[in-house]
PDB file of C-alpha atoms in Angstrom:
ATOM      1  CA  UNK J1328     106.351 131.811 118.830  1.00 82.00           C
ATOM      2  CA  UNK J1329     103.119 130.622 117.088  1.00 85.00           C
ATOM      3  CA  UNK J1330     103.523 127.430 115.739  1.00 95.00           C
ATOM      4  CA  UNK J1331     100.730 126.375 112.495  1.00 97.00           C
ATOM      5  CA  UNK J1332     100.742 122.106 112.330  1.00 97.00           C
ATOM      6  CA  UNK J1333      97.994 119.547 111.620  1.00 97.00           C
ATOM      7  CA  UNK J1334      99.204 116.299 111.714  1.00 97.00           C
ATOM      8  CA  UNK J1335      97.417 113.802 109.756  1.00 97.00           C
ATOM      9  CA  UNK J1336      97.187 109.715 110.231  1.00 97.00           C
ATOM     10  CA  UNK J1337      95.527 107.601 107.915  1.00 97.00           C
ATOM     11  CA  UNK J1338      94.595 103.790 108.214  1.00 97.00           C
ATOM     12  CA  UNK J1339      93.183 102.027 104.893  1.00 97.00           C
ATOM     13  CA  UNK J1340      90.574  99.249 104.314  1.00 96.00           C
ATOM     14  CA  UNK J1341      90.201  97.036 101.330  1.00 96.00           C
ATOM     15  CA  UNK J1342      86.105  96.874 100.975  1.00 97.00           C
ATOM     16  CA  UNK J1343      85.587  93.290  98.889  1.00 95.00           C
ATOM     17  CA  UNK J1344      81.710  93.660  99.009  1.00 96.00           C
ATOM     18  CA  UNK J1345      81.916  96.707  97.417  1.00 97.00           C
ATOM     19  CA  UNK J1346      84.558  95.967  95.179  1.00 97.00           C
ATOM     20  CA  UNK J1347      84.134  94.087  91.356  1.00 97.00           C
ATOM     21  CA  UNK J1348      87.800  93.060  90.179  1.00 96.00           C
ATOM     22  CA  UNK J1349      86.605  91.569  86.847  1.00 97.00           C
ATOM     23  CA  UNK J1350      85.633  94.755  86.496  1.00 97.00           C
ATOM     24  CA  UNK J1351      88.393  96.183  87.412  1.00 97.00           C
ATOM     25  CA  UNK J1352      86.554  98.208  90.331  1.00 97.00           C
ATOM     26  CA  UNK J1353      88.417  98.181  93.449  1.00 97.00           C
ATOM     27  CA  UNK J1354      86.897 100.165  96.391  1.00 98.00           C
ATOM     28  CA  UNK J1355      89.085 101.267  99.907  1.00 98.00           C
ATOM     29  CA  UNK J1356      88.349 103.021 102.657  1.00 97.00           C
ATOM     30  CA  UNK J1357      90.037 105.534 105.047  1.00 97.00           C
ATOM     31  CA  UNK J1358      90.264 106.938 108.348  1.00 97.00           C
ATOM     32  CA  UNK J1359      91.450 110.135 108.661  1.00 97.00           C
ATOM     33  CA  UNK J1360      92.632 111.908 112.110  1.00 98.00           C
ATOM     34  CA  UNK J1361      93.666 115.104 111.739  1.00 98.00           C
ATOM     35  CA  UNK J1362      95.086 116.808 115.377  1.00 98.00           C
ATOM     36  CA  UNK J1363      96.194 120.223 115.867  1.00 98.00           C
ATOM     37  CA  UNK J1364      99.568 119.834 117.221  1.00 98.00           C
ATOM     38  CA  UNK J1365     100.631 123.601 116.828  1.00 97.00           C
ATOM     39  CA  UNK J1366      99.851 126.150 119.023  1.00 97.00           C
ATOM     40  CA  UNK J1367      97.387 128.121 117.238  1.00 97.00           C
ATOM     41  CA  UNK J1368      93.429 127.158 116.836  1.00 98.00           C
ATOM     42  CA  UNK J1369      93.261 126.921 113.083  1.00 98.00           C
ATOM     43  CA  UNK J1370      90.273 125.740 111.047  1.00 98.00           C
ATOM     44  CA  UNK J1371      90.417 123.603 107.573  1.00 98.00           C
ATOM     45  CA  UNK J1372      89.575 124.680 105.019  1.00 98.00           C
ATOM     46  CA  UNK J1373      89.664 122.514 101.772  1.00 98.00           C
ATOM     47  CA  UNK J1374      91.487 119.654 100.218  1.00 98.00           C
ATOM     48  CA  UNK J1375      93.417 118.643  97.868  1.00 98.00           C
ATOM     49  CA  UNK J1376      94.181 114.826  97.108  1.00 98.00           C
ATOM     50  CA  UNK J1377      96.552 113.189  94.763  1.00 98.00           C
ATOM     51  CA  UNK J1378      95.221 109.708  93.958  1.00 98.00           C
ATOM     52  CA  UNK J1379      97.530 107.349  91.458  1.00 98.00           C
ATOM     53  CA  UNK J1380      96.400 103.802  90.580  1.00 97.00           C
ATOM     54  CA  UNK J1381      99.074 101.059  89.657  1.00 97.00           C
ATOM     55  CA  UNK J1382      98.817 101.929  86.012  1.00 97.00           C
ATOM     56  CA  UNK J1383     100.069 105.332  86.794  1.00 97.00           C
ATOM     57  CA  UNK J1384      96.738 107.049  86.125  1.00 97.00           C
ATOM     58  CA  UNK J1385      97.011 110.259  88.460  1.00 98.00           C
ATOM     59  CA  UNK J1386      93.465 111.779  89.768  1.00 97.00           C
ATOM     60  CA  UNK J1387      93.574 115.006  91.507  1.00 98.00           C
ATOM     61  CA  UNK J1388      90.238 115.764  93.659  1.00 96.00           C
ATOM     62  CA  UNK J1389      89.751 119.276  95.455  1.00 97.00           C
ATOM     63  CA  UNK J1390      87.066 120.761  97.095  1.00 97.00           C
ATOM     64  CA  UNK J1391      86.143 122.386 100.428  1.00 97.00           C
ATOM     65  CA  UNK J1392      85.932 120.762 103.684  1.00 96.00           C
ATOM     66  CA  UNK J1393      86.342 116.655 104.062  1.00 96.00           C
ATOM     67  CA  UNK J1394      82.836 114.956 104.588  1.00 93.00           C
ATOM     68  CA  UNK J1395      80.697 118.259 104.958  1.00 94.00           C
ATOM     69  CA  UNK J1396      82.616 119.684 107.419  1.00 97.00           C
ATOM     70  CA  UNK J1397      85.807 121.991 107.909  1.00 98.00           C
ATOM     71  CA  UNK J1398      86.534 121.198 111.685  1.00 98.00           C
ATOM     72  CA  UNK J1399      87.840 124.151 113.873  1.00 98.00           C
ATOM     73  CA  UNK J1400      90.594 122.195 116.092  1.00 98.00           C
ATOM     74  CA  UNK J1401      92.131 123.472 118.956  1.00 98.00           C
ATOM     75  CA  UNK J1402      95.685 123.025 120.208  1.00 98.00           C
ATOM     76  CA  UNK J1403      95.582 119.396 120.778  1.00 98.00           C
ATOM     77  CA  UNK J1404      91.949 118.501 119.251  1.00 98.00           C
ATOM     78  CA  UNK J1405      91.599 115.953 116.846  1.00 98.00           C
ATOM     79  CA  UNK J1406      88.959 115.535 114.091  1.00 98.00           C
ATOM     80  CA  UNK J1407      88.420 112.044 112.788  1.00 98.00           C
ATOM     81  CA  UNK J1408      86.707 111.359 109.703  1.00 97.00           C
ATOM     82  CA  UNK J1409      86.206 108.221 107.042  1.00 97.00           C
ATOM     83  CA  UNK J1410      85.800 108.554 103.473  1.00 97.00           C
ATOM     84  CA  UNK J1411      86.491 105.954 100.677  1.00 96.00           C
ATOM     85  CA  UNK J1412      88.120 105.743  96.845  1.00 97.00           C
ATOM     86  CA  UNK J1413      87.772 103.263  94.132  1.00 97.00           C
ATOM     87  CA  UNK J1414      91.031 102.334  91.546  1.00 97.00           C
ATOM     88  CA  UNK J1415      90.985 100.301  88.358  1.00 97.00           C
ATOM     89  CA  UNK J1416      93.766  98.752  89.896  1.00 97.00           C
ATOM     90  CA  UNK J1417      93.938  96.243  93.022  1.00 96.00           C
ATOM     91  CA  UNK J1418      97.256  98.709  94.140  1.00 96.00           C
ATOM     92  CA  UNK J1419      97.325 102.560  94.022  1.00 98.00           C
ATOM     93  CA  UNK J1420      98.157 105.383  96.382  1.00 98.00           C
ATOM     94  CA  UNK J1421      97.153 109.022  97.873  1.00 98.00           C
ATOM     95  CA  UNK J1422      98.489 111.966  99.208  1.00 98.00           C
ATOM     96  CA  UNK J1423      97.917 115.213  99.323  1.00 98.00           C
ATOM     97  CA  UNK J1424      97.446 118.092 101.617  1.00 98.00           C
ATOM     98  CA  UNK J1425      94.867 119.899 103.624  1.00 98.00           C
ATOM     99  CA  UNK J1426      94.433 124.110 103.428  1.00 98.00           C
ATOM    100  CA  UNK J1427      93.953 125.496 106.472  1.00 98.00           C
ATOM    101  CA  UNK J1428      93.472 129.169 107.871  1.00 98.00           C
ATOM    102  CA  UNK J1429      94.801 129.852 111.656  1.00 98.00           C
ATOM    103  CA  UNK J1430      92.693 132.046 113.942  1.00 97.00           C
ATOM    104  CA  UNK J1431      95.083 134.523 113.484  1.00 97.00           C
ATOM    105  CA  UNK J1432      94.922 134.409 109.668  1.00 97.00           C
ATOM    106  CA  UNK J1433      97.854 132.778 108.931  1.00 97.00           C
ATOM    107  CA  UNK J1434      97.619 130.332 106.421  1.00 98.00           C
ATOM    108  CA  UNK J1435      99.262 127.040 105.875  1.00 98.00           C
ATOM    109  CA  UNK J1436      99.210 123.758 104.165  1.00 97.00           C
ATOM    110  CA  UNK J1437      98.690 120.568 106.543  1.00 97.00           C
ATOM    111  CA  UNK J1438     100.709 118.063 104.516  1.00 97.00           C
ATOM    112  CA  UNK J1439      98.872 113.938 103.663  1.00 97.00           C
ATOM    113  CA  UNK J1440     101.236 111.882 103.626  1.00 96.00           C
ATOM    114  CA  UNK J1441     101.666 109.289 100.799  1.00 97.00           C
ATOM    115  CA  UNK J1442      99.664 106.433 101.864  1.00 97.00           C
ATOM    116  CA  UNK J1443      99.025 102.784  99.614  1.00 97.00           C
ATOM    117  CA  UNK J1444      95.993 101.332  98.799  1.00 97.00           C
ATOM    118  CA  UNK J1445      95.982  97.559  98.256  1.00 95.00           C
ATOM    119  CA  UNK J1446      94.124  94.716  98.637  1.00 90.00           C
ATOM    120  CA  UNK J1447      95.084  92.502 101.794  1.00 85.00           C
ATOM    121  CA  UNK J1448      96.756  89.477  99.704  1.00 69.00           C
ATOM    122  CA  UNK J1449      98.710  91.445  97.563  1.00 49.00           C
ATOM    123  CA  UNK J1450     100.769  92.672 100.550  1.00 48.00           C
ATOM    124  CA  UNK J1451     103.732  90.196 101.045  1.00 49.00           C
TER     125      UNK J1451
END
């Protein structure tokens, strides 16, 4: 039985130069991975993010691809990417989900799990 799964890791980075907290600009990175741990070659397709600072101020971003590309992964490739996000806050968080089209046309969602933005000394 075909099986359609992405499974997505994320690791975050506070960036302080690029960051201006009195002006309440805070600026993180991320690394994606993204691996193809069904059975099916599947490409994606677009995404959809769910950003929320700590004020509860939700921004939803979609568009096609991540970074110019929509990788073609197959059973057991990975695609690694890093992309970045700025809050008014020094604490937020994303999720979201990645649409993706299998190489038999099947389509299916490749869900982002919730991960938190914050700078390194507010972490106890």
């Amino acid at each position: 039985m075909a099986a359609y799964e992405f499974t997505v890791t994320v690791k975050t980075q506070y960036l302080e130069e690029q960051s201006d907290p009195s002006r309440s600009h805070y600026v993180f990175a991320y690394a994606i991975t993204i691996a193809n741990t069904g059975t099916v070659p599947a490409q994606l397709i677009s995404r959809h993010w769910v950003i929320t600072d700590a004020n509860n101020h939700v921004e939803e971003v979609r568009g096609l691809g991540v970074v110019g590309h929509q990788p073609f992964l197959q059973p057991g490739e990975q695609f690694e990417y890093t992309s970045g996000t700025s809050l008014k806050t020094p604490q937020g968080s994303m999720h979201g989900e990645y649409f993706c089209v299998a190489e038999d046309g099947e389509q299916f969602d490749a869900r982002i799990p919730e991960f938190v933005l914050s700078l390194p000394r507010t972490l106890h």
